[in-house]
Coordinates of C-alpha atoms in Angstrom, one line a residue:
M1 CA 141.1 134.0 125.8
K2 CA 138.7 132.1 128.1
H3 CA 135.4 131.0 126.4
K4 CA 132.3 132.1 128.2
L5 CA 129.8 129.3 129.1
L6 CA 126.8 129.1 126.9
G7 CA 124.4 129.6 129.8
E8 CA 126.2 132.9 130.7
I9 CA 125.8 134.2 127.1
L10 CA 122.1 133.2 127.0
T11 CA 121.5 135.0 130.3
E12 CA 123.4 138.1 129.2
E13 CA 122.1 138.3 125.6
F14 CA 118.5 137.0 126.0
H15 CA 117.8 137.5 129.7
L16 CA 117.3 133.8 130.2
K17 CA 116.5 133.1 133.9
E18 CA 118.9 131.1 136.0
D19 CA 116.2 128.5 136.9
A20 CA 115.7 127.8 133.2
I21 CA 119.5 127.1 132.8
A22 CA 119.4 125.0 136.0
G23 CA 116.5 122.9 134.8
A24 CA 118.1 122.3 131.5
L25 CA 121.4 121.2 133.2
H26 CA 119.4 118.8 135.4
I27 CA 117.8 117.2 132.3
Q28 CA 121.2 117.1 130.6
K29 CA 122.7 115.2 133.7
E30 CA 119.8 112.7 133.7
K31 CA 119.2 112.1 130.0
G32 CA 122.3 113.6 128.2
G33 CA 122.1 115.9 125.2
R34 CA 123.2 119.4 124.4
I35 CA 122.0 122.2 126.7
G36 CA 121.1 124.4 123.8
E37 CA 118.9 121.7 122.2
I38 CA 117.2 121.0 125.5
L39 CA 116.3 124.7 125.9
I40 CA 115.0 124.8 122.3
R41 CA 112.8 121.8 123.0
Q42 CA 111.5 123.5 126.2
K43 CA 110.8 126.6 124.0
R44 CA 112.9 128.8 126.3
I45 CA 115.0 129.9 123.3
T46 CA 114.8 129.7 119.5
E47 CA 117.4 128.1 117.2
S48 CA 118.3 131.6 116.0
D49 CA 119.0 132.6 119.7
L50 CA 121.2 129.5 120.1
L51 CA 123.2 130.2 116.9
H52 CA 123.8 133.8 118.0
A53 CA 125.0 132.6 121.4
L54 CA 127.3 129.9 119.8
G55 CA 128.6 132.5 117.4
I56 CA 129.7 134.7 120.4
Q57 CA 131.1 131.7 122.3
F58 CA 133.2 130.4 119.4
H59 CA 133.8 133.7 117.5
I60 CA 132.0 132.3 114.4
T61 CA 129.9 134.4 112.0
V62 CA 126.2 133.5 111.9
S63 CA 124.4 133.2 108.6
P64 CA 120.6 133.6 109.1
S65 CA 119.9 131.8 105.9
L66 CA 121.6 129.9 103.0
T67 CA 120.8 130.2 99.3
L68 CA 120.8 127.4 96.7
E69 CA 121.5 130.0 93.9
G70 CA 124.6 129.1 91.9
L71 CA 125.4 126.2 94.3
D72 CA 128.2 123.9 93.1
T73 CA 127.1 120.4 93.9
E74 CA 130.3 118.6 92.9
F75 CA 131.0 117.7 96.6
A76 CA 128.1 115.3 96.4
T77 CA 130.2 112.9 94.3
R78 CA 133.0 112.8 96.9
I79 CA 131.4 112.9 100.4
P80 CA 128.8 110.4 101.6
I81 CA 125.4 112.1 102.4
Q82 CA 125.2 110.3 105.7
F83 CA 128.5 112.0 106.9
L84 CA 127.1 115.5 106.2
K85 CA 123.7 114.7 107.8
K86 CA 125.3 113.2 110.9
Y87 CA 127.5 116.2 111.6
R88 CA 125.1 118.8 110.3
M89 CA 127.4 120.6 107.9
A90 CA 127.5 121.4 104.2
P91 CA 130.0 123.0 101.8
V92 CA 128.5 126.1 100.2
V93 CA 130.4 126.9 97.1
N94 CA 128.8 129.3 94.6
W95 CA 129.7 132.3 92.5
K96 CA 130.0 134.5 95.6
K97 CA 132.5 132.6 97.7
A98 CA 133.4 129.2 99.4
T99 CA 132.1 128.6 102.9
I100 CA 131.3 125.6 105.1
A101 CA 128.0 125.9 106.9
I102 CA 127.8 124.2 110.2
N103 CA 125.1 123.9 112.9
D104 CA 127.2 122.6 115.8
P105 CA 130.7 124.0 116.3
L106 CA 131.6 121.1 118.7
F107 CA 132.0 118.7 115.7
F108 CA 135.5 120.2 115.0
Q109 CA 137.2 116.9 114.0
P110 CA 134.6 116.0 111.3
L111 CA 134.9 119.7 110.1
D112 CA 138.7 119.3 109.7
D113 CA 138.2 116.0 107.8
L114 CA 135.7 117.7 105.5
R115 CA 138.1 120.6 104.8
T116 CA 140.9 118.2 104.0
L117 CA 138.8 116.0 101.7
L118 CA 137.5 118.9 99.7
C119 CA 140.8 121.0 99.9
M120 CA 138.9 123.9 101.5
D121 CA 141.4 124.9 104.2
G122 CA 140.8 128.6 103.5
A123 CA 137.0 128.4 103.4
E124 CA 135.1 130.6 105.9
I125 CA 133.1 128.8 108.6
V126 CA 129.6 130.0 109.3
L127 CA 126.8 128.9 111.7
A128 CA 123.5 128.3 109.9
P129 CA 120.0 126.9 110.7
Y130 CA 119.8 123.1 110.5
M131 CA 116.9 123.1 108.0
D132 CA 118.9 125.4 105.6
I133 CA 121.9 123.0 105.8
L134 CA 119.6 120.0 105.2
S135 CA 118.1 121.7 102.2
I136 CA 121.6 122.2 100.7
I137 CA 122.5 118.6 101.3
N138 CA 119.3 117.2 99.8
F139 CA 119.4 119.5 96.8
A140 CA 123.1 118.6 96.0
Y141 CA 122.6 114.9 96.3
D142 CA 119.3 115.0 94.3
V143 CA 120.7 116.9 91.3
S144 CA 124.0 114.8 91.3
R145 CA 122.2 111.5 90.9
D146 CA 121.9 109.8 87.5
S147 CA 118.6 110.6 85.8
A148 CA 116.0 107.8 85.5
E149 CA 116.5 108.0 81.7
Q150 CA 120.3 107.4 82.0
V151 CA 119.7 104.4 84.3
I152 CA 117.2 102.9 81.7
E153 CA 119.8 103.5 78.9
D154 CA 122.4 101.6 80.9
M155 CA 119.9 98.7 81.4
H156 CA 119.7 97.9 77.7
G157 CA 121.8 94.8 77.3
E158 CA 122.0 94.1 81.0
D159 CA 121.8 90.4 82.1
T160 CA 118.3 89.7 83.4
D161 CA 119.5 87.1 85.9
R162 CA 122.0 89.6 87.4
I163 CA 119.3 92.3 87.6
M164 CA 117.0 89.9 89.5
S165 CA 119.7 89.0 92.0
E166 CA 120.4 92.6 93.0
I167 CA 117.0 93.6 94.4
V168 CA 117.7 94.8 98.0
D169 CA 115.8 97.0 100.6
T170 CA 116.2 100.7 101.1
E171 CA 115.5 103.6 103.6
D172 CA 115.8 107.3 102.6
L173 CA 115.9 107.2 98.8
L174 CA 118.6 109.9 98.6
E175 CA 120.8 107.9 101.0
N176 CA 120.6 104.7 99.0
T177 CA 123.8 104.2 97.1
S178 CA 123.0 100.8 95.6
D179 CA 124.4 100.1 92.1
A180 CA 121.7 97.5 91.4
P181 CA 120.0 99.0 88.3
V182 CA 116.4 98.1 89.2
V183 CA 116.9 99.4 92.8
K184 CA 118.3 102.6 91.3
L185 CA 115.5 102.9 88.8
V186 CA 112.7 102.4 91.4
N187 CA 114.3 105.0 93.7
L188 CA 114.7 107.5 90.8
M189 CA 111.1 106.8 89.6
L190 CA 109.7 107.5 93.0
S191 CA 111.8 110.6 93.7
Q192 CA 111.1 112.0 90.2
A193 CA 107.3 111.4 90.8
V194 CA 107.4 113.3 94.1
K195 CA 109.3 116.2 92.5
A196 CA 106.7 116.3 89.6
R197 CA 103.9 116.4 92.2
A198 CA 102.4 113.1 90.8
S199 CA 99.5 111.5 92.6
D200 CA 99.9 108.1 90.9
I201 CA 102.5 106.0 89.1
H202 CA 101.2 103.5 86.5
I203 CA 103.4 100.6 85.4
E204 CA 101.9 99.1 82.2
H205 CA 103.0 96.8 79.6
S206 CA 102.0 95.1 76.4
H207 CA 103.6 92.1 74.5
H208 CA 106.6 94.2 73.4
E209 CA 106.7 97.3 75.6
L210 CA 107.0 98.4 79.2
K211 CA 105.8 101.9 80.1
I212 CA 105.7 104.1 83.2
R213 CA 103.2 106.9 83.4
Y214 CA 102.7 109.6 86.1
R215 CA 99.4 111.3 86.9
V216 CA 100.0 114.9 87.5
D217 CA 97.1 117.3 88.3
G218 CA 94.7 114.6 87.3
I219 CA 96.2 113.8 83.8
L220 CA 98.4 110.8 82.9
Y221 CA 101.7 111.5 81.1
D222 CA 104.1 109.0 79.6
M223 CA 107.4 109.5 81.5
L224 CA 109.7 106.4 81.1
S225 CA 110.0 103.4 78.8
P226 CA 112.3 100.8 80.5
P227 CA 113.5 97.8 78.5
K228 CA 110.9 95.0 78.5
H229 CA 113.2 92.4 79.9
I230 CA 113.4 94.1 83.3
Q231 CA 109.6 93.9 83.8
S232 CA 109.6 91.0 86.3
A233 CA 112.5 92.5 88.3
L234 CA 110.9 95.9 88.4
I235 CA 107.6 94.6 89.7
S236 CA 109.3 92.2 92.1
R237 CA 111.3 95.1 93.6
I238 CA 108.1 97.1 94.2
K239 CA 106.4 94.0 95.7
I240 CA 109.4 93.5 98.1
M241 CA 109.2 97.2 99.2
A242 CA 105.4 96.8 99.8
S243 CA 105.8 93.5 101.7
M244 CA 103.7 91.6 99.1
D245 CA 104.1 88.0 97.9
I246 CA 106.4 88.1 94.9
A247 CA 105.6 84.5 94.0
E248 CA 101.8 85.2 93.6
K249 CA 101.2 86.6 90.2
R250 CA 97.7 85.2 89.5
L251 CA 95.7 87.2 92.1
P252 CA 95.3 90.9 92.7
Q253 CA 97.4 92.2 95.7
D254 CA 97.5 95.4 97.8
G255 CA 100.5 96.7 99.8
R256 CA 101.9 99.8 101.3
I257 CA 105.3 101.5 101.2
E258 CA 106.5 104.3 103.5
I259 CA 109.5 106.3 102.1
R260 CA 111.4 109.4 102.8
I261 CA 112.7 111.6 100.0
A262 CA 114.7 114.4 101.5
D263 CA 112.4 116.3 103.9
K264 CA 109.2 114.6 102.5
S265 CA 107.5 111.6 104.1
V266 CA 105.5 109.8 101.5
D267 CA 102.9 107.0 102.0
I268 CA 102.5 104.8 98.9
R269 CA 99.6 102.4 98.3
V270 CA 100.5 99.7 95.9
S271 CA 97.9 97.7 93.8
T272 CA 98.7 94.9 91.4
I273 CA 96.4 93.0 89.1
P274 CA 97.1 90.1 86.8
V275 CA 96.7 91.0 83.1
A276 CA 97.9 89.5 79.8
F277 CA 101.7 89.5 79.6
G278 CA 102.2 89.9 83.4
E279 CA 101.0 92.2 86.1
R280 CA 99.8 95.8 86.1
V281 CA 101.0 98.0 89.0
V282 CA 99.5 101.3 90.2
L283 CA 101.1 103.2 93.0
R284 CA 99.1 106.0 94.8
L285 CA 101.4 108.6 96.4
L286 CA 100.2 110.4 99.5
D287 CA 102.5 113.1 100.7
K288 CA 102.1 113.1 104.5
T289 CA 103.9 116.4 104.8
N290 CA 101.1 118.1 102.8
V291 CA 99.3 120.9 104.8
L292 CA 95.6 120.1 105.5
L293 CA 93.5 122.5 103.4
K294 CA 91.0 124.8 105.1
V295 CA 87.4 125.2 103.7
T296 CA 88.4 128.7 102.5
D297 CA 91.2 127.2 100.3
L298 CA 89.1 124.7 98.4
G299 CA 88.0 127.2 95.7
M300 CA 84.3 127.4 96.7
P301 CA 82.5 130.6 95.5
A302 CA 81.8 133.1 98.4
E303 CA 78.0 132.5 98.5
S304 CA 78.4 128.7 98.5
L305 CA 81.2 129.0 101.1
D306 CA 79.0 130.9 103.5
L307 CA 76.2 128.4 103.1
F308 CA 78.6 125.4 103.5
D309 CA 80.1 126.9 106.6
E310 CA 76.6 127.2 108.1
L311 CA 75.7 123.6 107.1
I312 CA 78.7 122.0 108.7
R313 CA 77.9 123.6 112.0
T314 CA 74.4 122.1 112.2
P315 CA 73.8 119.6 115.0
H316 CA 72.5 116.7 112.9
G317 CA 71.8 115.4 109.4
I318 CA 73.9 114.0 106.5
I319 CA 76.1 116.1 104.3
L320 CA 77.2 114.2 101.1
V321 CA 80.0 115.0 98.8
T322 CA 79.8 113.4 95.4
G323 CA 82.0 113.0 92.4
P324 CA 84.3 110.5 90.6
T325 CA 87.4 109.0 92.1
G326 CA 90.1 111.6 92.5
S327 CA 87.8 114.6 92.5
G328 CA 88.9 115.9 95.9
K329 CA 85.8 114.7 97.9
T330 CA 87.9 113.5 100.9
T331 CA 89.9 116.8 100.9
T332 CA 86.7 118.8 101.1
L333 CA 85.4 116.7 104.1
Y334 CA 88.8 117.0 105.9
G335 CA 88.6 120.8 105.4
A336 CA 85.1 120.7 107.0
L337 CA 86.3 118.6 109.9
S338 CA 89.3 120.8 110.6
T339 CA 87.0 123.9 110.5
I340 CA 84.6 122.5 113.2
N341 CA 87.3 120.6 115.2
K342 CA 87.1 122.0 118.7
T343 CA 87.5 120.6 122.2
D344 CA 83.8 120.5 123.0
I345 CA 82.8 118.1 120.2
N346 CA 83.8 114.4 119.6
I347 CA 84.7 113.6 116.0
I348 CA 85.2 110.0 114.9
T349 CA 86.0 108.9 111.3
I350 CA 86.1 105.6 109.4
E351 CA 88.2 105.7 106.2
D352 CA 89.9 103.7 103.5
P353 CA 92.6 104.9 103.5
I354 CA 93.3 107.5 106.2
E355 CA 94.9 110.3 104.0
Y356 CA 95.5 113.0 106.7
Q357 CA 96.2 112.6 110.4
I358 CA 94.1 115.2 112.3
D359 CA 94.9 116.0 116.0
S360 CA 92.2 115.1 118.6
I361 CA 90.1 113.2 116.1
G362 CA 89.6 109.4 116.3
Q363 CA 90.3 107.9 112.9
I364 CA 89.6 104.2 112.1
Q365 CA 91.2 102.4 109.1
V366 CA 88.9 100.0 107.2
N367 CA 90.4 96.5 107.1
S368 CA 88.3 94.0 105.1
K369 CA 90.8 91.2 105.8
I370 CA 89.6 91.1 109.5
G371 CA 86.0 92.0 108.7
L372 CA 86.3 95.7 109.7
T373 CA 84.1 97.2 107.0
F374 CA 82.5 100.6 106.8
A375 CA 79.2 99.2 108.1
K376 CA 80.8 97.3 111.0
G377 CA 83.0 100.2 112.0
L378 CA 80.1 102.6 111.8
R379 CA 78.1 100.4 114.2
S380 CA 80.9 100.7 116.8
I381 CA 81.4 104.4 116.2
V382 CA 77.8 105.3 117.3
R383 CA 78.5 103.6 120.7
Q384 CA 81.5 106.0 121.2
D385 CA 79.2 109.1 121.9
P386 CA 80.3 111.0 118.8
D387 CA 78.9 114.4 117.8
V388 CA 80.3 114.2 114.3
I389 CA 80.9 111.1 112.2
L390 CA 82.8 110.9 108.9
V391 CA 82.2 107.8 106.8
G392 CA 84.8 107.6 104.0
E393 CA 82.2 106.3 101.5
I394 CA 78.7 104.9 101.4
R395 CA 79.2 101.7 99.3
D396 CA 76.2 99.6 100.3
L397 CA 72.7 99.6 101.8
E398 CA 73.8 98.5 105.2
T399 CA 76.3 101.5 105.5
A400 CA 73.6 103.9 104.1
E401 CA 71.0 102.7 106.6
I402 CA 73.3 103.1 109.7
A403 CA 74.4 106.5 108.4
I404 CA 70.8 107.6 108.1
Q405 CA 69.9 106.2 111.5
S406 CA 72.9 108.1 113.0
A407 CA 71.7 111.3 111.4
L408 CA 68.1 110.8 112.7
T409 CA 69.4 110.2 116.3
G410 CA 71.2 113.5 116.6
H411 CA 74.6 113.1 114.9
L412 CA 76.1 115.1 112.1
V413 CA 77.3 112.7 109.4
F414 CA 79.7 113.5 106.5
S415 CA 80.2 111.0 103.7
T416 CA 80.9 110.5 100.0
L417 CA 79.1 108.9 97.0
H418 CA 80.2 108.2 93.5
T419 CA 77.7 110.0 91.3
N420 CA 77.9 112.5 88.5
D421 CA 76.1 115.4 90.1
S422 CA 74.3 116.4 93.4
A423 CA 70.8 115.4 92.2
S424 CA 72.0 111.9 91.2
A425 CA 73.0 111.2 94.8
V426 CA 69.3 111.1 95.8
T427 CA 68.6 108.6 93.0
R428 CA 71.6 106.5 94.0
L429 CA 70.4 106.3 97.7
I430 CA 66.9 105.3 96.6
D431 CA 68.4 102.8 94.1
M432 CA 70.4 101.2 97.0
G433 CA 67.1 100.5 98.8
I434 CA 66.7 103.6 101.1
E435 CA 63.1 104.8 101.3
P436 CA 62.5 108.3 99.9
F437 CA 61.1 109.6 103.2
L438 CA 64.3 108.5 105.0
V439 CA 66.4 110.5 102.4
T440 CA 64.3 113.6 102.9
S441 CA 64.4 113.2 106.7
S442 CA 68.1 112.8 107.1
V443 CA 70.0 114.4 104.1
T444 CA 70.5 118.2 104.6
A445 CA 72.8 119.0 101.6
I446 CA 74.6 117.4 98.7
I447 CA 77.8 118.8 97.1
A448 CA 79.0 117.7 93.7
Q449 CA 82.6 118.6 92.9
R450 CA 85.3 118.3 90.3
L451 CA 89.0 119.4 90.1
V452 CA 90.2 121.7 87.3
R453 CA 93.8 122.4 86.7
V454 CA 95.0 125.9 87.5
I455 CA 96.9 127.9 84.9
C456 CA 100.6 128.2 85.7
E457 CA 101.4 131.7 87.0
D458 CA 104.8 131.7 85.4
C459 CA 103.6 131.3 81.8
R460 CA 100.1 132.6 81.8
E461 CA 99.0 134.6 78.7
P462 CA 95.7 136.1 77.5
Y463 CA 94.1 134.9 74.3
V464 CA 90.8 135.0 72.4
P465 CA 89.0 131.6 72.4
D466 CA 86.3 130.5 69.9
P467 CA 83.0 132.4 70.6
V468 CA 80.9 129.3 70.0
T469 CA 82.9 127.4 72.6
L470 CA 82.3 130.2 75.1
Q471 CA 78.6 130.3 74.2
N472 CA 78.4 126.5 74.9
I473 CA 79.9 127.0 78.3
G474 CA 77.3 129.8 79.1
I475 CA 79.5 132.9 78.5
S476 CA 77.9 135.4 76.2
P477 CA 79.8 138.3 74.5
E478 CA 78.1 140.7 76.9
I479 CA 79.4 138.7 80.0
L480 CA 82.9 138.6 78.4
Q481 CA 83.1 142.3 77.8
G482 CA 86.0 143.9 79.6
K483 CA 87.3 140.5 80.8
K484 CA 90.3 138.4 79.6
I485 CA 90.5 134.6 79.1
Y486 CA 93.9 133.0 79.8
R487 CA 95.9 129.9 79.0
G488 CA 99.4 128.6 79.9
R489 CA 102.1 128.5 77.3
G490 CA 104.1 125.8 79.1
C491 CA 107.4 126.3 81.0
P492 CA 109.9 124.3 83.1
S493 CA 108.1 125.1 86.4
C494 CA 104.9 123.4 85.1
L495 CA 106.6 120.6 83.2
N496 CA 105.5 122.4 80.0
T497 CA 101.9 121.5 80.6
G498 CA 100.7 125.1 81.1
F499 CA 99.1 124.1 84.5
R500 CA 100.3 124.0 88.1
G501 CA 98.1 122.7 90.8
R502 CA 94.3 122.2 90.9
T503 CA 91.2 123.8 92.5
G504 CA 87.6 122.7 92.9
I505 CA 84.4 123.6 91.1
F506 CA 81.3 123.0 93.1
E507 CA 77.5 122.4 92.9
L508 CA 75.8 122.8 96.3
M509 CA 72.2 121.5 96.6
V510 CA 70.4 122.1 99.9
L511 CA 67.4 119.9 100.4
D512 CA 64.7 122.5 101.3
E513 CA 61.0 121.8 101.6
N514 CA 60.3 122.2 97.8
I515 CA 63.1 119.7 96.9
K516 CA 62.1 117.3 99.6
N517 CA 58.4 117.3 98.4
L518 CA 59.6 116.6 94.9
I519 CA 61.8 113.6 96.0
L520 CA 58.8 112.1 97.8
K521 CA 57.0 112.2 94.4
T522 CA 59.8 111.2 92.1
P523 CA 63.4 110.0 92.3
D524 CA 64.1 111.4 88.8
A525 CA 67.5 113.2 89.1
N526 CA 66.8 115.5 86.1
A527 CA 63.6 116.8 87.7
I528 CA 65.3 117.3 91.0
K529 CA 68.2 119.2 89.3
R530 CA 65.8 121.4 87.4
Q531 CA 64.0 122.3 90.6
A532 CA 67.3 123.1 92.3
I533 CA 68.5 125.3 89.4
N534 CA 65.2 127.2 89.4
Q535 CA 65.8 127.9 93.1
G536 CA 69.2 129.4 92.3
M537 CA 71.7 126.6 92.5
S538 CA 74.9 127.1 90.4
T539 CA 75.8 124.0 88.4
L540 CA 79.3 122.6 88.1
R541 CA 79.6 124.1 84.6
Q542 CA 78.5 127.5 85.8
D543 CA 81.0 127.5 88.6
G544 CA 83.6 126.4 86.1
A545 CA 82.7 129.4 83.8
R546 CA 83.1 131.7 86.8
K547 CA 86.7 130.3 87.4
L548 CA 87.4 130.8 83.7
L549 CA 86.4 134.5 83.9
E550 CA 88.5 134.9 87.0
G551 CA 91.6 133.7 85.0
V552 CA 92.0 130.6 87.2
T553 CA 91.5 127.8 84.5
T554 CA 90.9 127.3 80.8
V555 CA 87.9 126.6 78.6
E556 CA 89.2 123.1 77.8
E557 CA 89.5 122.3 81.5
V558 CA 85.9 123.3 82.2
F559 CA 84.7 121.2 79.3
R560 CA 86.9 118.2 80.3
V561 CA 85.5 117.9 83.8
T562 CA 81.9 118.9 83.2
Y563 CA 81.3 117.0 80.0
Q564 CA 77.8 115.4 80.1

């Protein structure tokens, strides 16, 4: 029976116009490629449409989705991952039946090879979406790998010189098949950290011990303890990946690694410092596939959210976000930028590092090696006719002065400071050398924030905490009446911590006339804070108590991040 042409099927089934087919054929003739993929790129059809048409053309069943449930991953030990990714096919063997999922029926020779290698001559062939096939492949090769703990176990007794000689480079960590133990350990350490949602990896050591810790949801956990004798090889491997000088062990160094782990693209900032018994290494993991948060997703209470939304749309002034390192300040500012980002305003940022790429926004990376500091970059930004400026951090008097001048000349400026609460930011600016009248003339609002861990939904349970503890946090028995307090028991989905993810608690201080008059009289942070509270400002602890009553977090978390 004669096969219909793909264009004919698409015209009949999806009413695709002939000029669309002709245009795709013209591109195919000039640049090559498959006509179906060209039409998808042109958004003439969807992948689902193409699979349906290919199913009709080749008489193959279409499977709209694939499941990982009960998947047998034994094939991962017999077939190279590159083969399956290249030909876009995956064996799907589970408790239901054995099938081979393919995305392109023209790869019939590799399909026959796969059937022969896995003795699956009788398996049904189905057409499936490419991302579903990729998920099957990545899942199978991830779970079939040795664990980091097993690799460490195998390292005991290994020859140190042989380990040092086997350090090589890598690409996609799931595709790296090196048997070198240190290469394998680093790859597993990184993939395990990404899977655990870690933000940092710490490699620490003492005279007798080497230890690897992950920071998950803001808390450090001991994860691995490799043998001490691989310390030099482990650090050298990381330095090679980060393009750092492996011979220099006396000075601090900074580097950067870009890796792919399955469908995730991860940017890693590497920092080394010399300490007793060697070097200490910290890796900061930035998942570039993370979705940029909107202002409404930050966890801000409704009344503060409305006020904040109003403030970020003002034409000029400075809005400061304060808090310690890792408290989500940059995420809040990115959320604000993405909210106001429209074609009629020019937004330029200077950051260190650039954590998210935002469309149609000019983002400058600080580079102190060539003299591009916050202050120097900010001087150049104001000549670029910006409406909104983001300064990653105000670190010195020069940067603070330029930011204030920018706000006074009609720009809206966002920036961060490292202070404990909103009122302390005023004291910090004055301490830097900024005159109080300049602070009151330019700063419109200051937000203090912290991140609290969110109770895991899978193991959340109600309990009765100590009444005195609740009283200390500002929750009286009357307020608690009819409400429940929750905690997490700990389960596999939250790594037995009882928490999964984080949310913000906020303190929003608007500099109105009363507070501005007080600042002109005294820079005392306590007096400024008392005035703001008297005018209705919710403190960090009060917002934490609200999150506690909503069942979002625990008493201990609120105390941990608001301890004074």
